[in-house]
XYZ file of C-alpha atoms in Angstrom:
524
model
C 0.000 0.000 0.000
C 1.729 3.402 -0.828
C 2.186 5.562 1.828
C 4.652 8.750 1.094
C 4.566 11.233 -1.813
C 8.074 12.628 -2.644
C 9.131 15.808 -5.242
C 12.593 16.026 -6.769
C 11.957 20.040 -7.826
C 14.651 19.786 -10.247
C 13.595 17.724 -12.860
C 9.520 18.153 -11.763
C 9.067 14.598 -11.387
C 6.863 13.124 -8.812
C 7.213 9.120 -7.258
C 5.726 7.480 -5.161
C 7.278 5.492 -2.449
C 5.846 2.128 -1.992
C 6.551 -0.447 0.957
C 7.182 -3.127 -2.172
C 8.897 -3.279 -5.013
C 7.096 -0.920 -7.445
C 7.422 1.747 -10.138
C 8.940 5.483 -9.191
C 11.589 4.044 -6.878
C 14.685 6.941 -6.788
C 17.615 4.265 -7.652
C 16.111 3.303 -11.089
C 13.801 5.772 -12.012
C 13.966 7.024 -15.542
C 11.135 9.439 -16.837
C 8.827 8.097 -18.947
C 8.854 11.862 -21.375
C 11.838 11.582 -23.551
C 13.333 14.539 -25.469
C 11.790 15.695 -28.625
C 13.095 13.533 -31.387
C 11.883 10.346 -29.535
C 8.545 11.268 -28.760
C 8.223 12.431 -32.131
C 9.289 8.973 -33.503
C 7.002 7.311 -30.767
C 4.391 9.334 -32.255
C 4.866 7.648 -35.369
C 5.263 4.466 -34.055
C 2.279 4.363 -31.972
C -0.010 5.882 -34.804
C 0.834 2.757 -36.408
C 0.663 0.629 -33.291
C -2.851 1.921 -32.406
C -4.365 1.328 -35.475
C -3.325 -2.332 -35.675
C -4.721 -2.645 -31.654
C -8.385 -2.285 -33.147
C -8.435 -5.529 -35.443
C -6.376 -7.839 -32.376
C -8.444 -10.694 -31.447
C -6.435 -11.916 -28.539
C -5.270 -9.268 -26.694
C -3.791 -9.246 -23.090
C -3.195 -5.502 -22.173
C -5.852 -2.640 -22.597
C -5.228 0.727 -22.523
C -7.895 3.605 -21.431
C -6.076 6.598 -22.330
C -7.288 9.971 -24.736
C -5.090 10.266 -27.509
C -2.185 12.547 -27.381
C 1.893 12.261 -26.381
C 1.261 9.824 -22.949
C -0.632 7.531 -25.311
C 1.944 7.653 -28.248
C 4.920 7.136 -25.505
C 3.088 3.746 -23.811
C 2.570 2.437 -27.035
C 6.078 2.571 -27.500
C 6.922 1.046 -24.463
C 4.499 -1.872 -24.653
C 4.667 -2.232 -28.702
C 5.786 -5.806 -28.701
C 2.868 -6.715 -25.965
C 0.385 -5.701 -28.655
C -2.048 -3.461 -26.300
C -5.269 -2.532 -26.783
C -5.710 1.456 -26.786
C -9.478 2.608 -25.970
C -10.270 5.987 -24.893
C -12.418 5.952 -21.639
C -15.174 7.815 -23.576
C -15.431 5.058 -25.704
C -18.667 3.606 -25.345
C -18.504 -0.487 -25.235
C -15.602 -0.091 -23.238
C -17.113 -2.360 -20.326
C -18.182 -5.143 -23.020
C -14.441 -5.213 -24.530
C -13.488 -6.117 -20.837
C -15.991 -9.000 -20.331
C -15.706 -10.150 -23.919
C -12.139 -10.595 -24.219
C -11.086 -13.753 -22.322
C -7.483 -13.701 -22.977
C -7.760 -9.840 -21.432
C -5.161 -9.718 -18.320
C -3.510 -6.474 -17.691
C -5.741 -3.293 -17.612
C -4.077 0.080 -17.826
C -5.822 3.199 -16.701
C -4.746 6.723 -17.328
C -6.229 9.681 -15.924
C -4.619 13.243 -17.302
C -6.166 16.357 -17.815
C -8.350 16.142 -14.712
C -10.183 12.942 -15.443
C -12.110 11.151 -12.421
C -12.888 8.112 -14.523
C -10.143 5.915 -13.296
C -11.456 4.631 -9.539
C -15.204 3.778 -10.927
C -14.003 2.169 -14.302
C -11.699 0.298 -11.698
C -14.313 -0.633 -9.943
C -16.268 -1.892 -13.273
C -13.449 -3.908 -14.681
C -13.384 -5.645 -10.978
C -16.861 -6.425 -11.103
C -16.541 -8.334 -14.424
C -13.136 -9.662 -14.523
C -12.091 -10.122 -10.350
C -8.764 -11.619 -11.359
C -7.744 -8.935 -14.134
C -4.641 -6.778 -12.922
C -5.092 -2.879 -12.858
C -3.340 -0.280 -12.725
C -3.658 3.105 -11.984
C -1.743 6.296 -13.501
C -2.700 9.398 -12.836
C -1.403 13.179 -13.143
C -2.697 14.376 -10.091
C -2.243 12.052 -7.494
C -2.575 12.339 -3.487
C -2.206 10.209 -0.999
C -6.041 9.752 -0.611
C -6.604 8.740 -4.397
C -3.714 6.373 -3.962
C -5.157 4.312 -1.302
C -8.430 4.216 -2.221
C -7.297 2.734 -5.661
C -5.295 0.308 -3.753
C -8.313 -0.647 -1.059
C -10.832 -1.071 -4.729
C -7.976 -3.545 -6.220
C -6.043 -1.590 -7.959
C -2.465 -3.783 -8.877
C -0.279 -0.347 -8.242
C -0.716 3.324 -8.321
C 1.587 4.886 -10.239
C 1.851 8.775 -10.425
C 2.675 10.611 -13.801
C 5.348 11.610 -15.066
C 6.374 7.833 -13.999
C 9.114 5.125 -14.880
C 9.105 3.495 -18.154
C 11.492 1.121 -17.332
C 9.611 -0.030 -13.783
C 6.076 -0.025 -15.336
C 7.149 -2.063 -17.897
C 8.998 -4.675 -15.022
C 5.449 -3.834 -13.006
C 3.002 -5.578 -16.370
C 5.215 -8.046 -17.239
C 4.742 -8.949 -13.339
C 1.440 -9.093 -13.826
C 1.380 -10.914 -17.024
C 3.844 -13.372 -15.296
C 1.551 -14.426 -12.552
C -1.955 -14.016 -14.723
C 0.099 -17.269 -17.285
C 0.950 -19.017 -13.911
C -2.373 -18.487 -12.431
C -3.557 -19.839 -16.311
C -1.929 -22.955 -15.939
C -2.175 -23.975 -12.828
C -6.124 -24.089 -13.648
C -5.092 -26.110 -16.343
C -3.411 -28.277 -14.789
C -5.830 -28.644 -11.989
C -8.203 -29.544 -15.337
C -5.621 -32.367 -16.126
C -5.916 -33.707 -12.653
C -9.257 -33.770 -12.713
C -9.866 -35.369 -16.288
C -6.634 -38.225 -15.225
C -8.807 -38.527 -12.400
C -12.728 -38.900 -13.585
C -14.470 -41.552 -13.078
C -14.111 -42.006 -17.036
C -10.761 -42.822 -16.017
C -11.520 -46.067 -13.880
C -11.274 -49.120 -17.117
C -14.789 -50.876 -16.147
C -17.620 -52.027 -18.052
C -18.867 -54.866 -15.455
C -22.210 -54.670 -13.972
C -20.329 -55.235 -10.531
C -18.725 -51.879 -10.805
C -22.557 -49.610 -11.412
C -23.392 -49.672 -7.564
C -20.171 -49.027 -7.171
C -20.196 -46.203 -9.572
C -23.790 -44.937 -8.588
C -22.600 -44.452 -4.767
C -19.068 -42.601 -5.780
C -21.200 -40.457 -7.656
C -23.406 -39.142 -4.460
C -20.493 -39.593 -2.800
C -18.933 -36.724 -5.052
C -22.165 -34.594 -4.651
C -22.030 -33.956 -0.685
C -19.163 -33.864 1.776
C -19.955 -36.653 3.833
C -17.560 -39.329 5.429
C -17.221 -42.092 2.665
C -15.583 -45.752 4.023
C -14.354 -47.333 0.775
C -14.207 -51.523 1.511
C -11.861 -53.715 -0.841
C -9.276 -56.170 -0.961
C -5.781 -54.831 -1.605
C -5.236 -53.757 -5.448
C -8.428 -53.192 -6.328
C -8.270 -49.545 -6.532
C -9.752 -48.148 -3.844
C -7.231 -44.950 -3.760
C -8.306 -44.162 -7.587
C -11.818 -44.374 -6.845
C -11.230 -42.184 -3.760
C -9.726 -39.766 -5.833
C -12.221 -39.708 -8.681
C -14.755 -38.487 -5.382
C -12.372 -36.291 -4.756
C -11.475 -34.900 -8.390
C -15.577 -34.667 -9.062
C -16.438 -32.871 -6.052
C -16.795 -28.812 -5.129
C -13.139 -29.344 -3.241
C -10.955 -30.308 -6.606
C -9.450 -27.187 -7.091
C -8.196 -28.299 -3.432
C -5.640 -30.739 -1.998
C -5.741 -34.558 -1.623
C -3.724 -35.603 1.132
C -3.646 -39.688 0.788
C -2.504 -41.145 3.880
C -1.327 -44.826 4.603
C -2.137 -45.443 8.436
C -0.324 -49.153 7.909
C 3.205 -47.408 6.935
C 3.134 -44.438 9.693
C 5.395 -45.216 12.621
C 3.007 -46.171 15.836
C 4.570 -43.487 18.213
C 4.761 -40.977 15.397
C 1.101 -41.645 14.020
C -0.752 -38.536 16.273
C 2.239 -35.893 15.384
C 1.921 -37.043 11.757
C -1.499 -36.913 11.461
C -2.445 -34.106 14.039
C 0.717 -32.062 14.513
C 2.786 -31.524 17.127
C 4.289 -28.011 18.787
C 8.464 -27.171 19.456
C 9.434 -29.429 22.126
C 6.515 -31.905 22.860
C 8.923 -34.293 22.458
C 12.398 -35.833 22.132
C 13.448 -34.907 18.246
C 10.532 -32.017 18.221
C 12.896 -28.966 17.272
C 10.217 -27.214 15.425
C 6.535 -26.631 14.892
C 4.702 -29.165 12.513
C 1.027 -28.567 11.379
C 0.045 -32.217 10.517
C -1.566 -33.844 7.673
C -5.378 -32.723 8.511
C -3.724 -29.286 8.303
C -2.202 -29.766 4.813
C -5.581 -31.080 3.959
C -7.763 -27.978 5.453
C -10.524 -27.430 2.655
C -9.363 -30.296 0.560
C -9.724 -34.139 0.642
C -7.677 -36.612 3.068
C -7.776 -40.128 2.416
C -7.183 -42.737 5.299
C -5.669 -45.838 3.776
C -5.709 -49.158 5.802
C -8.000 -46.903 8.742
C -8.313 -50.457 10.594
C -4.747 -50.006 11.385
C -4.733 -46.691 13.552
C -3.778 -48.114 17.676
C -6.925 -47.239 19.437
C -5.361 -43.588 21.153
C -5.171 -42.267 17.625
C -9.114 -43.209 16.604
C -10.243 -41.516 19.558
C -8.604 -38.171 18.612
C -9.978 -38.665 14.952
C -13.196 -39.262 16.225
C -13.061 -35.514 17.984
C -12.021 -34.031 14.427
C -14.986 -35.637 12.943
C -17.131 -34.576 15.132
C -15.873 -31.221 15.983
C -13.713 -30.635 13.191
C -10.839 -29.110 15.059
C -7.164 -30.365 15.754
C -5.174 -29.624 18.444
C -1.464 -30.443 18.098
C 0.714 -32.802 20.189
C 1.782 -30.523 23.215
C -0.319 -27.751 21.874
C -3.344 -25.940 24.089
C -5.238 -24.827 21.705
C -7.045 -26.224 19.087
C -6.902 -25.159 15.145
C -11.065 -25.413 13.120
C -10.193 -27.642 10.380
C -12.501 -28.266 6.678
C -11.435 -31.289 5.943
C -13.682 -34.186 3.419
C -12.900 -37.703 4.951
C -12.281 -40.765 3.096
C -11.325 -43.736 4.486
C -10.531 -47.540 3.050
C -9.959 -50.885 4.069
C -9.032 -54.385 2.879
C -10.827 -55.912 6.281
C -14.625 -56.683 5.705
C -17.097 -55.063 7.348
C -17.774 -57.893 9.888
C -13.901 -57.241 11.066
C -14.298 -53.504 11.151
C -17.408 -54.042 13.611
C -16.073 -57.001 15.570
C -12.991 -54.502 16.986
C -10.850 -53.300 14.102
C -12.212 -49.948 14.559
C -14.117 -48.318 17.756
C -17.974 -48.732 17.332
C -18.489 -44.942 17.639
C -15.712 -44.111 15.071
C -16.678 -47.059 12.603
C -20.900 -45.367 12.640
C -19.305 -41.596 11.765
C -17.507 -43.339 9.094
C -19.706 -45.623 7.530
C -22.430 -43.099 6.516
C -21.645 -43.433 2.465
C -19.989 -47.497 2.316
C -18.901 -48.175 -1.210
C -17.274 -51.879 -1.331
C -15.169 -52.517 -4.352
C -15.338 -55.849 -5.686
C -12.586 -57.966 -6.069
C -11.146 -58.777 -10.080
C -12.219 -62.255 -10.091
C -16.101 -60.921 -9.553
C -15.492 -59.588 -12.339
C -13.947 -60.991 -15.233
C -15.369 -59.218 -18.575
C -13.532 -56.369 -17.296
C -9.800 -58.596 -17.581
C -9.771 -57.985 -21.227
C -10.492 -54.229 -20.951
C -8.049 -53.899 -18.552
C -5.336 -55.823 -20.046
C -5.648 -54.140 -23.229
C -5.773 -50.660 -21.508
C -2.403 -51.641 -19.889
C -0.635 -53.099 -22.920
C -1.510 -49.702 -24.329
C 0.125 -48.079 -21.831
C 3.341 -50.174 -21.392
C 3.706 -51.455 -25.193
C 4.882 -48.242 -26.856
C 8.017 -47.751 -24.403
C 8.931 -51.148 -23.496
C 7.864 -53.831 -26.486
C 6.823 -50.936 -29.039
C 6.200 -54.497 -31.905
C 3.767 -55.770 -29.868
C 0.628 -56.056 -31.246
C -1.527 -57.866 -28.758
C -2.072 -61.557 -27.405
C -2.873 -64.738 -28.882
C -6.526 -66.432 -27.924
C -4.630 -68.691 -25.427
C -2.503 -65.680 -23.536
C -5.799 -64.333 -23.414
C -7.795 -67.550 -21.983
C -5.190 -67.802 -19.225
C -5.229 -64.820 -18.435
C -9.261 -64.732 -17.615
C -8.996 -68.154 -15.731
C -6.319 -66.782 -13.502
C -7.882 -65.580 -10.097
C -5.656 -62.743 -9.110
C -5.306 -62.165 -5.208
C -3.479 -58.648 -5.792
C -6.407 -57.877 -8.526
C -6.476 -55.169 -10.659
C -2.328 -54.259 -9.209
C -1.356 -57.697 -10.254
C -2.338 -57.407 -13.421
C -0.804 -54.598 -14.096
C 2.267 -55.563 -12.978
C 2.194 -58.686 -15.072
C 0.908 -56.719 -18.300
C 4.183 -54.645 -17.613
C 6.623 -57.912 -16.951
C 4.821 -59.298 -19.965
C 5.795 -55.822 -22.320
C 9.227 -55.835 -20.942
C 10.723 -59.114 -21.065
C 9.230 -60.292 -24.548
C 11.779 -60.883 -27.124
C 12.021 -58.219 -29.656
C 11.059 -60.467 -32.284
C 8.130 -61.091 -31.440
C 5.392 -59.845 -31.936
C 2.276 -61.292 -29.724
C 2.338 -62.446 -25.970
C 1.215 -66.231 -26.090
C 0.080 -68.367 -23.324
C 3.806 -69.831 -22.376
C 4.646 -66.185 -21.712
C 1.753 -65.730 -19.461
C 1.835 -69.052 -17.662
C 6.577 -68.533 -17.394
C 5.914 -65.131 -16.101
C 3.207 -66.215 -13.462
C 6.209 -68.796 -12.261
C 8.415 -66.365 -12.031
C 6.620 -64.674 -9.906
C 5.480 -67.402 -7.459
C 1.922 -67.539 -8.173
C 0.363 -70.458 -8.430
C -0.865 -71.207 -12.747
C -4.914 -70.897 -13.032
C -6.895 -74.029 -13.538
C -7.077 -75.982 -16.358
C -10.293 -75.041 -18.635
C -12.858 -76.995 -17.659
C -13.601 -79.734 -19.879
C -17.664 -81.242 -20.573
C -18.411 -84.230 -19.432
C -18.221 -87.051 -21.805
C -21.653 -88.248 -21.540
C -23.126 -84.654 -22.610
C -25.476 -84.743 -25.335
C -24.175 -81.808 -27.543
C -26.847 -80.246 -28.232
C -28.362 -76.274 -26.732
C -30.269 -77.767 -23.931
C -27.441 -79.736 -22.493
C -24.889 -77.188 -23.036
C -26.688 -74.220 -21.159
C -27.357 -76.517 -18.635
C -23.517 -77.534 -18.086
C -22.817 -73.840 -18.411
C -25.015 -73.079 -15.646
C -23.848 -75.932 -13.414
C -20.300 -74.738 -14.010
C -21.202 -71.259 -12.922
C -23.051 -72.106 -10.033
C -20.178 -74.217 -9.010
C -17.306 -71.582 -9.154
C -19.847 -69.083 -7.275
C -20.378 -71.333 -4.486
C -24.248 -71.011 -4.945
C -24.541 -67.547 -5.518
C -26.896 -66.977 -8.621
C -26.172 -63.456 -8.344
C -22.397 -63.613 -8.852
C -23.365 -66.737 -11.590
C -24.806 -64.163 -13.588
C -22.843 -61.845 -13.344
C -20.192 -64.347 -14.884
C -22.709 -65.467 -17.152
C -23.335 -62.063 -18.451
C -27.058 -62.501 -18.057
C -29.390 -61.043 -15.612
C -30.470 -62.678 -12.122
C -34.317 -63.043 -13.762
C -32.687 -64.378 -16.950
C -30.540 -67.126 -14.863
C -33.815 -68.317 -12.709
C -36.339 -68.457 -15.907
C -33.206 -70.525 -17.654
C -32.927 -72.488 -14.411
C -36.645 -72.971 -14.187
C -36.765 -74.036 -18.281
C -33.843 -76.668 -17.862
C -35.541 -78.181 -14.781
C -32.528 -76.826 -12.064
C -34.448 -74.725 -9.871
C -33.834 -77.443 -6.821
C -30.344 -77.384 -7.424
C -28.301 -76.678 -4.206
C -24.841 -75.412 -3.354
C -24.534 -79.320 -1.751
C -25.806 -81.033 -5.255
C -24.210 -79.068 -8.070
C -21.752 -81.446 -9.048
C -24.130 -84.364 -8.580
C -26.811 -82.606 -10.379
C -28.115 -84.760 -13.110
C -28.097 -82.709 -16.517
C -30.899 -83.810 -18.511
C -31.001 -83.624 -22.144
């Protein structure tokens, strides 16, 4: 904020002192007038340069200035910035403003007693709150400057003024406008790599889960995300996240399993300059980092009991109060927690009854890969896309049988183990090759200790080949690898539940039981 007017009476120039770096300090200043000859070639110059201004389509500076010498002299010094110069009498001056999106530097001169300058300032604020503005003015006081300031003004700057330090004051502003510019674009990245678009599924497992991330997204509720290890509970948590009102904010991911037990409160909660052995300075904590953003609480079952209880009071009163601290800090901060352990485990004592009810208003359970085989293919395809071009960039996809083991194989690290055997797959294939075939699935599945997937299941030999005995050894199959379940059965089926029990009821099966599948007689 300026707060000092200074004269120099021998050269009549008037700066303004500033507590920041700004234009009119005495060490650099240089008058903006120049003698004779150059304002008479700016005057040429910016003849030129004004007329070309009119037909720009993208411009980032405007100018509202009257035409005369000030105008021809800043169109010299801002000639290769391409300015827009509009008098303020102009009318449509307030539509260029919110018309012109790639608009980020606004220049206001007031000479010859003009008062336009503080309500156009206020206009351009109204329209275009991020816009930088400055101020330059041939009468200045200390009263003008400050109120300019207080309405948004960028700077103040009296006239005459600096050409050298206004020019180092826009190209400031144009600096920071192109930073502010991309970091919104790259917050758009994050939040396109992170849509739910993003998550490869096309099983009818995945809709509830996809229907409850959605309201999930909508509100700001607690969300308890249930799944065994690898099956991307931290992606979907982040698609919530990337979809909700608090994107533009931070996601603090947090793995409770891998925090040290006696460091777990400090990390999570802060701690204060002493509180204990090692503390030599203040530390905010996690939920701090995450104030008005997102934190997610991987592996929650694994907090010790002393550390729930203190998460339960943020929850519930959203404030934090640091290890050896007295007084607490409010907090905004969206919860998210996951687990591998069922539900059953989380009630029986995993997590505090009280904690485990302010948690498990939104449950989304993720289910594992093997419920959910028609999305193998998707996904294996989607990661040979991602892992062919650097590291087997002649592959051009899988042979029938690489692709029949790999849907028969039952995957205990799901969707992370099959990534990571896509990617051993694309890296150790011989470069003359050109497909991955089912030796290269079944050696790599070796190598890596896992036990090979069952042999295809073969009909009996007393099966009449025709429709009717088919289905029904289809079904029996199904029924068999689902324990019973003629929901999942379905689902592997790819038919509906009614579909399976009118099929069931048409190939006389409706009395078969999870005890007489195999024994099941299949009629033809």
């Amino acid at each position: 904020m300026c707060i000092a007017a200074t004269w120099r009476p021998e050269s009549t120039i008037r700066y303004l002192t500033c507590d920041r770096p700004t234009i009119g300090h005495h060490a650099d200043a240089r008058p903006l007038l120049e003698p004779p000859g150059l304002a008479r070639r700016a005057r040429r110059i910016s003849d030129e340069t004004y007329q070309m201004s009119l037909s720009r389509s993208d411009p980032r500076i405007l100018v509202v200035v009257a035409a005369g010498e000030f105008r021809d002299e800043l169109a010299t010094l801002l000639a290769d910035l391409g300015p827009v110069f509009i008098p303020s009498e102009q009318p449509g001056l307030l539509d260029f403003l919110t018309e012109t999106p790639t608009l980020q530097v606004v220049v206001i001169v007031e000479c010859g007693g003009e008062t336009m300058a503080l309500d156009l300032l206020n206009a351009a604020k109204r329209r275009r709150a991020q816009l930088a503005v400055f101020v330059l003015s041939d009468k200045p006081t200390i009263d003008h400057a400050t109120e300019a300031i207080r309405r948004g003004a960028e700077d103040f700057v009296p006239i005459p003024l600096s050409g050298d330090l206004l020019r180092k004051e826009i190209d400031r502003a144009l600096e920071t406008a192109d930073l502010r510019d991309n970091i919104a674009h790259l917050r758009s990245l994050v939040s396109t790599a992170y849509g739910f678009d993003q998550i490869v599924s096309n099983s009818p497992r995945m809709r509830p889960v996809f229907e409850r991330a959605l309201a999930a997204s909508r509100s700001d509720t607690p969300v308890l995300i249930i799944g065994e290890t690898g099956t991307g509970k931290e992606l979907l948590a982040r698609a919530i996240h990337a979809n909700s009102r608090r994107r533009d904010r931070p996601f603090v991911p947090v793995n409770c399993a891998a925090l040290p037990r006696d460091l777990i409160e400090s990390e999570l909660f802060g701690h204060r300059r002493g509180a204990f052995s090692g503390a030599h300075a203040d530390h905010q904590g996690l939920f701090v980092t995450a104030h008005r953003g997102t934190m997610l609480l991987d592996e929650v079952g694994e907090l010790p009991a002393e550390a729930q209880a203190k998460f339960l009071r943020v929850l519930q009163d959203g404030e934090v109060r640091p290890v050896g601290g007295l007084d607490s800090r409010r907090i905004d901060v969206r919860v998210i927690a996951a687990t591998n352990r069922s539900l059953a485990d989380l009630r029986a004592g995993s997590l505090r009854q009280d904690l485990f009810f302010r948690l498990s208003v939104l449950v989304i359970e993720v289910p594992p890969l093997r419920e959910r085989v028609d999305d193998i293919l998707r996904l294996v395809h989607h990661f040979l896309a991602r892992y062919s071009d650097r590291d087997a960039p002649r592959l051009s996809g899988l042979t029938p049988d690489a692709l029949d083991v790999l849907t028969r194989y039952s995957y205990p690290g799901n969707v992370r183990e099959l990534e990571n055997l896509v990617h051993s797959l694309c890296t150790t294939l011989p470069p003359d090759r050109t497909e991955i075939q089912a030796a290269d699935v079944l050696g790599c599945l070796q190598r890596q200790g896992a036990s090979p997937p069952p042999a295809a299941p073969e009909p009996p030999k007393d099966l009449t080949l025709n429709l009717r005995g088919l289905e029904t050894w289809a079904l029996k199959l199904a029924l068999e690898r689902t324990g019973g379940n003629k929901s999942r059965a379905a689902q592997l089926l790819g038919i509906s539940r009614d579909s399976l029990y009118r099929k069931l009821h048409e190939l006389e099966l409706s009395d078969i039981t999870t005890g007489n599948i195999t024994s099941h007689k299949i009629k033809s």
